[in-house]
Every structure is written in C-alpha cells, then in structure tokens.
PDB file of C-alpha atoms in Angstrom:
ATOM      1  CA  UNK G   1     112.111  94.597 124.633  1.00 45.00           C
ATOM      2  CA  UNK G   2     109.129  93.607 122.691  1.00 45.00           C
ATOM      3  CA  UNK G   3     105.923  93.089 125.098  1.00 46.00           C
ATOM      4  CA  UNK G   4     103.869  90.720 123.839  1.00 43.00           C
ATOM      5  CA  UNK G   5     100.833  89.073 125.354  1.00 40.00           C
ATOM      6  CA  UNK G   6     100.857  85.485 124.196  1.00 42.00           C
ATOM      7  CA  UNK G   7      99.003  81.701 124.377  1.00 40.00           C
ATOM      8  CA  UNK G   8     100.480  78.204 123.067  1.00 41.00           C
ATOM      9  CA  UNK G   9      99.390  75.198 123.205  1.00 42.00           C
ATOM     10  CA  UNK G  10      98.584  72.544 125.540  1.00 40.00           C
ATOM     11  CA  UNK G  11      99.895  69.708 128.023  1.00 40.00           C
ATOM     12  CA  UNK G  12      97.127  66.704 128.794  1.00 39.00           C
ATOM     13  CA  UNK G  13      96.114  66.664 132.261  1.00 41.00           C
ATOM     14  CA  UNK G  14      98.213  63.484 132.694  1.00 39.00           C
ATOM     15  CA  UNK G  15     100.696  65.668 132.734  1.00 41.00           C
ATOM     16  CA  UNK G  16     101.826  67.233 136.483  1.00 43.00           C
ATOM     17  CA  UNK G  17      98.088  67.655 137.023  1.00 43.00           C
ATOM     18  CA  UNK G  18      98.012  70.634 134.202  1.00 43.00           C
ATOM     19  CA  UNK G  19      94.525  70.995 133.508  1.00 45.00           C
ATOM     20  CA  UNK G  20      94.026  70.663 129.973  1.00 40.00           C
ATOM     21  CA  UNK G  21      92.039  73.725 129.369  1.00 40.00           C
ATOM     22  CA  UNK G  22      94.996  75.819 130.373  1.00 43.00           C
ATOM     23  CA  UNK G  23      96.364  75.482 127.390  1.00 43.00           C
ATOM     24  CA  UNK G  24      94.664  73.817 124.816  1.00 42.00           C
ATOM     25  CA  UNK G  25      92.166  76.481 124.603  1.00 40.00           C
ATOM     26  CA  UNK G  26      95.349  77.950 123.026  1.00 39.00           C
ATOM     27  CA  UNK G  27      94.897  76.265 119.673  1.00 37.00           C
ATOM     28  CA  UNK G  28      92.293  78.870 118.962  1.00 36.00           C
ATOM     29  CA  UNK G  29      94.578  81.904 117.202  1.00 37.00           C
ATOM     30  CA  UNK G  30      93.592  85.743 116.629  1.00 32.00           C
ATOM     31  CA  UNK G  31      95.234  88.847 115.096  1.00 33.00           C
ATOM     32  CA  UNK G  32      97.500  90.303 117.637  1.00 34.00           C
ATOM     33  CA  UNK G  33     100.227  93.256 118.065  1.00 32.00           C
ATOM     34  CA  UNK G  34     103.056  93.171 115.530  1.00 32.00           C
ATOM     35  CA  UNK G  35     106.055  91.060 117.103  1.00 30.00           C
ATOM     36  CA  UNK G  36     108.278  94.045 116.491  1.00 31.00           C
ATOM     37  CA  UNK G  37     107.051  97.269 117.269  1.00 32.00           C
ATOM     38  CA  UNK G  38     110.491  99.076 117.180  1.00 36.00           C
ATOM     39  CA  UNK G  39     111.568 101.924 114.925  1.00 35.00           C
ATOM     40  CA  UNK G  40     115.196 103.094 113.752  1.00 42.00           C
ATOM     41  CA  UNK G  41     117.449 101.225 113.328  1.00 41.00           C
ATOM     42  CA  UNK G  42     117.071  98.623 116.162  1.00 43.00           C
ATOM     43  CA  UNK G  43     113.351  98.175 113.588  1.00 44.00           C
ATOM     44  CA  UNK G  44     116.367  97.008 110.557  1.00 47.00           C
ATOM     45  CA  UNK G  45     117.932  94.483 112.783  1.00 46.00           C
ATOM     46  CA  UNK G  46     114.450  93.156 113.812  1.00 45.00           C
ATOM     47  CA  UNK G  47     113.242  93.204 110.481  1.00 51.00           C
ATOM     48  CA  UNK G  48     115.404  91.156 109.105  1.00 50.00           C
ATOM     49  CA  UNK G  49     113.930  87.887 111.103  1.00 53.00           C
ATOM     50  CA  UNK G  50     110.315  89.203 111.365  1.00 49.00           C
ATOM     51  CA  UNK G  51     109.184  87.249 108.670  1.00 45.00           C
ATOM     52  CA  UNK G  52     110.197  83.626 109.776  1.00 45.00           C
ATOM     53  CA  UNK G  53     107.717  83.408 112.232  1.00 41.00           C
ATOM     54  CA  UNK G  54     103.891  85.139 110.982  1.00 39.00           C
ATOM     55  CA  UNK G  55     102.070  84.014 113.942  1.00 43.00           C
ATOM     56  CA  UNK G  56      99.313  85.127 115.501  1.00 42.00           C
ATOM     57  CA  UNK G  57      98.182  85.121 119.097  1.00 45.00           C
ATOM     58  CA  UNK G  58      95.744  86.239 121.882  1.00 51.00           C
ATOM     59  CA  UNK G  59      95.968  89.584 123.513  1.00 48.00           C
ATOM     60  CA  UNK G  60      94.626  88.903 126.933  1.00 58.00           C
ATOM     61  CA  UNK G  61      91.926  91.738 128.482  1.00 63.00           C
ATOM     62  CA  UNK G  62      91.943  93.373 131.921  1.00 74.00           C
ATOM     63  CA  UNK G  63      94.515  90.698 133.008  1.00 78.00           C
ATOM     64  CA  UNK G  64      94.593  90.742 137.036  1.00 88.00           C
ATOM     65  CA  UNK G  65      97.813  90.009 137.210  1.00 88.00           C
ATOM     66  CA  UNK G  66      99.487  91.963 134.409  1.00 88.00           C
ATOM     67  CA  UNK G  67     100.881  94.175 137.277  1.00 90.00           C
ATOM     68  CA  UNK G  68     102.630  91.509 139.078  1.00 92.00           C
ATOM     69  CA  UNK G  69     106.768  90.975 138.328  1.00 94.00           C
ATOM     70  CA  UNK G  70     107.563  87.967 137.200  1.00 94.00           C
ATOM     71  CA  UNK G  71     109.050  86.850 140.736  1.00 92.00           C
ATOM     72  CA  UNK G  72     105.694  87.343 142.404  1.00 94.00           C
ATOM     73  CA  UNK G  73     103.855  86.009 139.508  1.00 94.00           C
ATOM     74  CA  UNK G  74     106.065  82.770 140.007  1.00 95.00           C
ATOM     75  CA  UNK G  75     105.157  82.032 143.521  1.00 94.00           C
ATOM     76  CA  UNK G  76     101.217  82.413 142.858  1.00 94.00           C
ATOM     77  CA  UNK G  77     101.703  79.758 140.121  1.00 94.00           C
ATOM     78  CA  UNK G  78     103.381  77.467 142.742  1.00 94.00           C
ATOM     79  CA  UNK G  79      99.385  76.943 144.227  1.00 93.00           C
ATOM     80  CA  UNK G  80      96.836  78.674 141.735  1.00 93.00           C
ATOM     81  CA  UNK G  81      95.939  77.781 138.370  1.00 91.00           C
ATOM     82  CA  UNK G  82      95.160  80.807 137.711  1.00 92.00           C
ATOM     83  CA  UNK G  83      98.211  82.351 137.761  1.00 93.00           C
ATOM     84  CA  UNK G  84     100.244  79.384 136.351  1.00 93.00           C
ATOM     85  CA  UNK G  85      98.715  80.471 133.015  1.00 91.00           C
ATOM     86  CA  UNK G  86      98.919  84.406 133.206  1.00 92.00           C
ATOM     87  CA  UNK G  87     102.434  83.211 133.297  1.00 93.00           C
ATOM     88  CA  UNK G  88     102.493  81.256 130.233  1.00 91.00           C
ATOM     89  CA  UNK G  89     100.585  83.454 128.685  1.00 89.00           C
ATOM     90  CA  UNK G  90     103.175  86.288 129.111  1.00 90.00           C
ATOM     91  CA  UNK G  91     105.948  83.967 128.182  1.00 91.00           C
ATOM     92  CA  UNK G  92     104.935  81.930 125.003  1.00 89.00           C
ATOM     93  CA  UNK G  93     105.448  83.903 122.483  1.00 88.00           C
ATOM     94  CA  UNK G  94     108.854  84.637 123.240  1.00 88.00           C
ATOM     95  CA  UNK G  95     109.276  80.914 123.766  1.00 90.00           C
ATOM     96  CA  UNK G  96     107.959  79.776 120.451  1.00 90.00           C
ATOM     97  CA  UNK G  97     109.588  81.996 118.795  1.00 88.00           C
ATOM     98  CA  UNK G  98     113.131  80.678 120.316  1.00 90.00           C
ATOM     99  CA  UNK G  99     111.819  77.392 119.463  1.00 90.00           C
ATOM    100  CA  UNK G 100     111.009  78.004 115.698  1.00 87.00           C
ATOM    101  CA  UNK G 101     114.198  79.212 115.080  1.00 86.00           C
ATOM    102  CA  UNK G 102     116.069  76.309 116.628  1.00 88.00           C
ATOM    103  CA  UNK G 103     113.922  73.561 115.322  1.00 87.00           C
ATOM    104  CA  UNK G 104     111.577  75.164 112.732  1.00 83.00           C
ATOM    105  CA  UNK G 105     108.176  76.717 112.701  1.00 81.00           C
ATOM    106  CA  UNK G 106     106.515  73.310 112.071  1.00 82.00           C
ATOM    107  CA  UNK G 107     108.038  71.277 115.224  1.00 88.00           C
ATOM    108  CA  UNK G 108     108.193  74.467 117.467  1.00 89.00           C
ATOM    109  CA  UNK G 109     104.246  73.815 118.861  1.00 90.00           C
ATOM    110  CA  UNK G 110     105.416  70.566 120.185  1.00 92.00           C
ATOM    111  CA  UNK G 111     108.567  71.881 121.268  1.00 92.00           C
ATOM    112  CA  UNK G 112     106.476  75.057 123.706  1.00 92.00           C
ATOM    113  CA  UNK G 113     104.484  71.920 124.830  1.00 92.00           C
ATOM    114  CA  UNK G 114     107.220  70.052 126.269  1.00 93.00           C
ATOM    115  CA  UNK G 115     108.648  73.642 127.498  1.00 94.00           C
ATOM    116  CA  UNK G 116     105.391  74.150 129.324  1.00 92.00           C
ATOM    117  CA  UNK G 117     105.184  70.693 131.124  1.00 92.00           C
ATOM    118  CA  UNK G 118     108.606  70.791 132.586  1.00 93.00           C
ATOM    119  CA  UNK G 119     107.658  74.188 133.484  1.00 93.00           C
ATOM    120  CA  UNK G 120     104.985  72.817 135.573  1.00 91.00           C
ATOM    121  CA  UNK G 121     107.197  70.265 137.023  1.00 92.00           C
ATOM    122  CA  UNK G 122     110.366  71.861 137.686  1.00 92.00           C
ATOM    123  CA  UNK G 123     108.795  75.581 138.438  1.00 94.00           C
ATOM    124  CA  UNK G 124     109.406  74.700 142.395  1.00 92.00           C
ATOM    125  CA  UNK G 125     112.924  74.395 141.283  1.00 92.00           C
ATOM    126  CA  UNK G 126     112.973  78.314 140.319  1.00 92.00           C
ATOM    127  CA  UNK G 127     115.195  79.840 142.683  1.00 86.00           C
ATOM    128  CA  UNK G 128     114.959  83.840 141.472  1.00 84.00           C
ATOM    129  CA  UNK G 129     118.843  83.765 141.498  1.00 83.00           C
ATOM    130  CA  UNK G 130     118.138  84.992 137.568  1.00 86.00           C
ATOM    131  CA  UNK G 131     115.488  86.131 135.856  1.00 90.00           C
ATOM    132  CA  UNK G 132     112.503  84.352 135.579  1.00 93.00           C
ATOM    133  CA  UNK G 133     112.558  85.095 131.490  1.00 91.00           C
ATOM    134  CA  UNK G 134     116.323  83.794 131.526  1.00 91.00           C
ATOM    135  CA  UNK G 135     115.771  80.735 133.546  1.00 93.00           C
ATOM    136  CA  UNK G 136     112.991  79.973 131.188  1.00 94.00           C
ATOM    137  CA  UNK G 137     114.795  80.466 128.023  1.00 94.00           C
ATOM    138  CA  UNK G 138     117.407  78.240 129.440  1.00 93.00           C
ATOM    139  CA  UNK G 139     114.757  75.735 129.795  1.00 94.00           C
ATOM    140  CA  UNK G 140     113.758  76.130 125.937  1.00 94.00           C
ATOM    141  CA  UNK G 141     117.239  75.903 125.079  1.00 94.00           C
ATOM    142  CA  UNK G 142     117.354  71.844 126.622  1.00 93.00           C
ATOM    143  CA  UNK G 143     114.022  71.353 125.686  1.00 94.00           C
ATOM    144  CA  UNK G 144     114.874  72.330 122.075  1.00 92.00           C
ATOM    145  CA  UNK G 145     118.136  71.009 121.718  1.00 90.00           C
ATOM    146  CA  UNK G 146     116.767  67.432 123.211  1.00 90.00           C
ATOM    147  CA  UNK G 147     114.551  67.670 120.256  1.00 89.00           C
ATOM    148  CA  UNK G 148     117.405  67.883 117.728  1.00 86.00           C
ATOM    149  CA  UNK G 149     119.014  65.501 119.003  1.00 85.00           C
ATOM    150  CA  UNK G 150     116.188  63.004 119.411  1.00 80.00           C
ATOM    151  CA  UNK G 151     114.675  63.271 115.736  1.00 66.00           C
ATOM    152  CA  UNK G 152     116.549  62.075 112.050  1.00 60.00           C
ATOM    153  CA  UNK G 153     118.324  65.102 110.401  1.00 52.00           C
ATOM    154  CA  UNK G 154     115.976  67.484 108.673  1.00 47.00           C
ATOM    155  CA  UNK G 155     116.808  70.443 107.332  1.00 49.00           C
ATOM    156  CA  UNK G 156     115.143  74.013 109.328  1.00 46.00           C
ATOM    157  CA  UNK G 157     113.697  75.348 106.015  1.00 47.00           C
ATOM    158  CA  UNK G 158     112.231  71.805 105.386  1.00 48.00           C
ATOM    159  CA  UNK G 159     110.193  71.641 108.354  1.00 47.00           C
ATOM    160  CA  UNK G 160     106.394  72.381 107.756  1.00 46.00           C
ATOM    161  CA  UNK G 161     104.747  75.715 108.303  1.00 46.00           C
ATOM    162  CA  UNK G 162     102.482  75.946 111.154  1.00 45.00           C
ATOM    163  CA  UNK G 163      98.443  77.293 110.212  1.00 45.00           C
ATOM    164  CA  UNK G 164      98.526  80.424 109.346  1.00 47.00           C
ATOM    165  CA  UNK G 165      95.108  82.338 107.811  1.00 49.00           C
ATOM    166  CA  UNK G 166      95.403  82.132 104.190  1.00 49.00           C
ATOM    167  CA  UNK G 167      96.019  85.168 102.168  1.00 51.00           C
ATOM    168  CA  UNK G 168      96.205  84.459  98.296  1.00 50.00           C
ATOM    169  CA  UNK G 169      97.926  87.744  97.830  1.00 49.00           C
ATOM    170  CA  UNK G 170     100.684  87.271  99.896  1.00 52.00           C
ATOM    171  CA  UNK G 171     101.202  83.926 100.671  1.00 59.00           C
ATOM    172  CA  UNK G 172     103.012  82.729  98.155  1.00 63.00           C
ATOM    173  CA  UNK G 173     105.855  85.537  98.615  1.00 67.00           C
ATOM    174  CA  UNK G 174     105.662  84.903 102.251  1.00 66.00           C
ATOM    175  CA  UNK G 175     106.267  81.496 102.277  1.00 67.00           C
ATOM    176  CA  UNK G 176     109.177  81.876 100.014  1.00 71.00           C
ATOM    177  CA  UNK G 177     110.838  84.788 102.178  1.00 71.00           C
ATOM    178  CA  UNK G 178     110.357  82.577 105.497  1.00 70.00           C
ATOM    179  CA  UNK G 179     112.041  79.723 103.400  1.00 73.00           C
ATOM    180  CA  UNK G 180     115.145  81.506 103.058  1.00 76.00           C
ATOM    181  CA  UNK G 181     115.388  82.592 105.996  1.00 77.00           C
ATOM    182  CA  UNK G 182     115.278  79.507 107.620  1.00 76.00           C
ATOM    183  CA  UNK G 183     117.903  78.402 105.256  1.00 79.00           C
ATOM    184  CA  UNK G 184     120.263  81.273 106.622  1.00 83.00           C
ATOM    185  CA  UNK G 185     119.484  80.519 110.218  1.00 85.00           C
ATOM    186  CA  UNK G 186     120.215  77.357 109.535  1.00 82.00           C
ATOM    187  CA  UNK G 187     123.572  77.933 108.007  1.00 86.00           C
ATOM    188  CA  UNK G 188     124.789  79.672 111.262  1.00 91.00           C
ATOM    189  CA  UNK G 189     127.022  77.839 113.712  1.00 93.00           C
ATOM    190  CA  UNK G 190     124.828  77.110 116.676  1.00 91.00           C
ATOM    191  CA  UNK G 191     126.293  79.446 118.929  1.00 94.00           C
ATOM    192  CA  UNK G 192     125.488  82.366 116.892  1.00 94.00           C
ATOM    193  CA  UNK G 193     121.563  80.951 115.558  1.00 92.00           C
ATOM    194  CA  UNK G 194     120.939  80.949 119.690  1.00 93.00           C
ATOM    195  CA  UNK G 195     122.479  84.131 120.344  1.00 95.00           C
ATOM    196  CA  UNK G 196     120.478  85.946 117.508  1.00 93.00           C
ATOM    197  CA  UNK G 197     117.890  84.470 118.290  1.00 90.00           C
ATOM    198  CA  UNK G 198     117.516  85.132 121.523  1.00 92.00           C
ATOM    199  CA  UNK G 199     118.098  88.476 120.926  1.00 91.00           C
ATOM    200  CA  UNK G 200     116.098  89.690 118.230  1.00 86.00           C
ATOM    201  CA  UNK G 201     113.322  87.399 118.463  1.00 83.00           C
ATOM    202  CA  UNK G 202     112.798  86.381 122.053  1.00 84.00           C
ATOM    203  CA  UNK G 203     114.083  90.284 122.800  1.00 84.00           C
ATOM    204  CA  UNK G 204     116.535  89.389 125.607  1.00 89.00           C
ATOM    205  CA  UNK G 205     119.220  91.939 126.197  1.00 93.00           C
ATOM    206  CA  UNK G 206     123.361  91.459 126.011  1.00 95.00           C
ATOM    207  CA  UNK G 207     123.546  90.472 129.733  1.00 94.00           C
ATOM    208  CA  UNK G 208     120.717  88.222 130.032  1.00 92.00           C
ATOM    209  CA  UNK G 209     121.786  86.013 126.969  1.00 95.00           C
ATOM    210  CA  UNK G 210     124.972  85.495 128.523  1.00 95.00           C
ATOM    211  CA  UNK G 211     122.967  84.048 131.494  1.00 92.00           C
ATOM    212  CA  UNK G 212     121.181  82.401 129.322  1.00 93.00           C
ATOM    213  CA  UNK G 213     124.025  80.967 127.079  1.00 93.00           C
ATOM    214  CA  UNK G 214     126.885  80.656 130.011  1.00 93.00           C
ATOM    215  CA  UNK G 215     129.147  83.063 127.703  1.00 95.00           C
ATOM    216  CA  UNK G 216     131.156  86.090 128.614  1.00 97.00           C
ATOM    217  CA  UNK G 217     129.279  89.369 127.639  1.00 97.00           C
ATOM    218  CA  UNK G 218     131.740  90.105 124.429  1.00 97.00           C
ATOM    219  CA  UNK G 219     130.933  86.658 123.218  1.00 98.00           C
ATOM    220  CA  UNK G 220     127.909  87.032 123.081  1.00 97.00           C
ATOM    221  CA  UNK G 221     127.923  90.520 121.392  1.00 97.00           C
ATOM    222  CA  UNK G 222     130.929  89.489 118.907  1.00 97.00           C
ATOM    223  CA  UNK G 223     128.396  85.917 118.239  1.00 97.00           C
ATOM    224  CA  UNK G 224     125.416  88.164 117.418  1.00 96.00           C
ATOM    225  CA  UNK G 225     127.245  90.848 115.244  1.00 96.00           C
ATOM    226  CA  UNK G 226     128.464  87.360 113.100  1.00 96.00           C
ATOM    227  CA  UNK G 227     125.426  86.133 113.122  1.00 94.00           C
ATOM    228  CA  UNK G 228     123.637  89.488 112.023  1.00 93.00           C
ATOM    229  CA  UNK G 229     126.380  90.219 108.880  1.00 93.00           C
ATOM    230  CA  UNK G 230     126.255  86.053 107.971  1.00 92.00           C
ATOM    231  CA  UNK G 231     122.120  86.554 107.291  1.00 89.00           C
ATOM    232  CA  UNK G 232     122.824  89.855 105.703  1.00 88.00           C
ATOM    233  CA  UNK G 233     125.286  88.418 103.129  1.00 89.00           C
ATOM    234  CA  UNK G 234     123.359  84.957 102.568  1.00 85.00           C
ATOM    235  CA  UNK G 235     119.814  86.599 102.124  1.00 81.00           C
ATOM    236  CA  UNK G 236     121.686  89.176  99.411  1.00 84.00           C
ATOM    237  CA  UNK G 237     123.237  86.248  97.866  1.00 84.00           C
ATOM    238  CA  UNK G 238     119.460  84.611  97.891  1.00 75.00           C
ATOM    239  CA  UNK G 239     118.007  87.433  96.123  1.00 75.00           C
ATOM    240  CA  UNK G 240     116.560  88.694  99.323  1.00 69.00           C
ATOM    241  CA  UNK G 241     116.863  92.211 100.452  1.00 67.00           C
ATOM    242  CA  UNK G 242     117.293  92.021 104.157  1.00 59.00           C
TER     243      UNK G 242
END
C-alpha cells in the first residue's frame, strides 16, 4: 500500500471550529513522491490509472507523530489541533484521489473539503470497530456520492482539470491520456469504478474494501477483475495502450 504524505484543502473556521489555517495553507502545492511506487506487475495494474490524477502534494518533515497508528492518532485529534491535521495530512491524498475518480479531478477539491469537515464533526463518532482508513473512505464514499446526486449530470471526463504546473512538452498528451481515462472510469457500473478505485488508487486491500463497500470478499475481487479488463479493452479501443 502506497504511503503517501499528503495536504488538501481547507474548511472556514465557521466550520466545527476548524481553524482555517489547517488546511488552507494546503492550497500551496510542491513536487512530491510518485503516487505509485510499485514494481512488477502489481506497477501494470497501477499504471494503468496513474495518469488520471497528476497531482502534487507536500511531503511533511520530521513529523512528531508519524509514529503514532492511526487509532492513537485519532484520539489526540479528539482535543489537539495539532494532531487533527497530521491526520489529514496522512489521509488526503488517498481521499482525493477516491474523490477524483468518482466525481472528477475538477470537483474532487470541494469534494476532500466537505470530507474533511464532517471529519471534524463526526470524528467523536469513530468507534475503532474498523480501520480508521476504512471508516474514512466510507465517509468519502457519502460525501461523494451526495455530490452526484446533488449537481445536473455532467459527464467525469468533462469536469475541469485541477492546477497543475504547466509543462508545454507534455501537457498536451497528458491531458488527452487523463481524458480517456476518465471516459473509461466513467463507463464502469458504479460498483466496479468504487471497487477499482479504491483499490488501485486509494491502495486499500481485498478485505478492507469489502468493509468499505458492505460486499462479500469475492465480490469485491470478481468487481475489480471486471473493472480492470473493462479499462483494458476501452483504452485499446481509444487508441490508448494501457
């Protein structure tokens, strides 16, 4: 499972009390870590989604808390700051990704940003019955899906790109490789867009997804492995080698 370090953006202050500089210090974006450092063929599978989402993040130094579990990390952020946001910080880019996926790059900042702010609210809620990581892609899940369902139809590949630096040798190809991929994503049945996507680009393994999803472990493999030869076969078809 890929480790990255991540930022997002921010809730107002109005919102739970989150102090603004928590997160909208966020906006500001630097070179990280590739999102897939894998190799083999697990790297193939990967691969084939990388380029949807080029974005770029902050690699935190001599965190204090980076040796803290999750669980522990989750009871400090109940009553410091402090900790609330080494949490998001090690959580956000697996969240945007999920959210890009399921709503497009363009709409996925302000889909982390409603993430985070129910976060804040509900994070009392967290039991430790699951994962912290599942729980909170559960939450993404609602959060994204409420999106969906609250906006007029617009197709994934037609949302717009998030900034990105600009790179005149490569941008044009770029942009037209994360196009079609969004297309095929967003020919998938829903079932199988989450379960992908929750697998190869938030990084979750077999078992947590089903947490996640609420579906039986060979579901969610069977959903994935459809999912994984419908890209293959649209991207070929869209003169993309995947």
């Amino acid at each position: 499972m890929p480790c990255e370090r991540s930022t997002a953006c921010s809730a107002p202050s109005r919102h739970g009390g989150l102090q603004a500089t928590t997160l909208h210090r966020r906006r500001r974006r630097v070179r990280g870590r590739p999102f897939f450092p894998c190799t083999g063929h697990r790297a193939g599978q990967r691969e084939l989604l990388r380029p949807l989402l080029p974005l770029t993040f902050e690699v935190p130094l001599n965190d204090p808390y980076a040796p803290l579990p999750d669980r522990d990390l989750v009871r400090l952020a109940l009553r410091d700051e402090a900790a609330f946001e080494a949490l998001v910080k090690r959580h956000a880019a697996g969240i945007h990704r999920l959210a890009a996926s399921l709503v497009g790059p363009g709409a996925a900042d302000d889909v982390v940003q409603e993430v985070l702010i129910s976060l804040h609210r509900s994070l009392k809620t967290f039991r430790g019955e699951a994962q912290f990581s599942t729980w909170l892609h559960r939450v993404t899940l609602n959060v994204c899906y409420g999106a969906l369902k609250a906006r007029p139809t617009v197709p994934l590949e037609g949302q717009p790109e998030p900034h990105a630096p600009h790179d005149p040798a490569r941008s044009g190809e770029q942009a037209q490789v994360r196009e079609r991929l969004a297309a095929a994503l967003a020919q998938l049945p829903r079932d199988q867009r989450e379960a992908i996507a929750l697998r190869e680009l938030s990084g979750l393994d077999y078992a947590e997804i089903a947490q996640v999803t609420g579906a039986e472990l060979g579901t969610v493999k069977s959903r994935i492995a459809r999912a994984r030869t419908a890209l293959r076969a649209w991207l070929t078809n869209a003169g993309v080698t995947p």
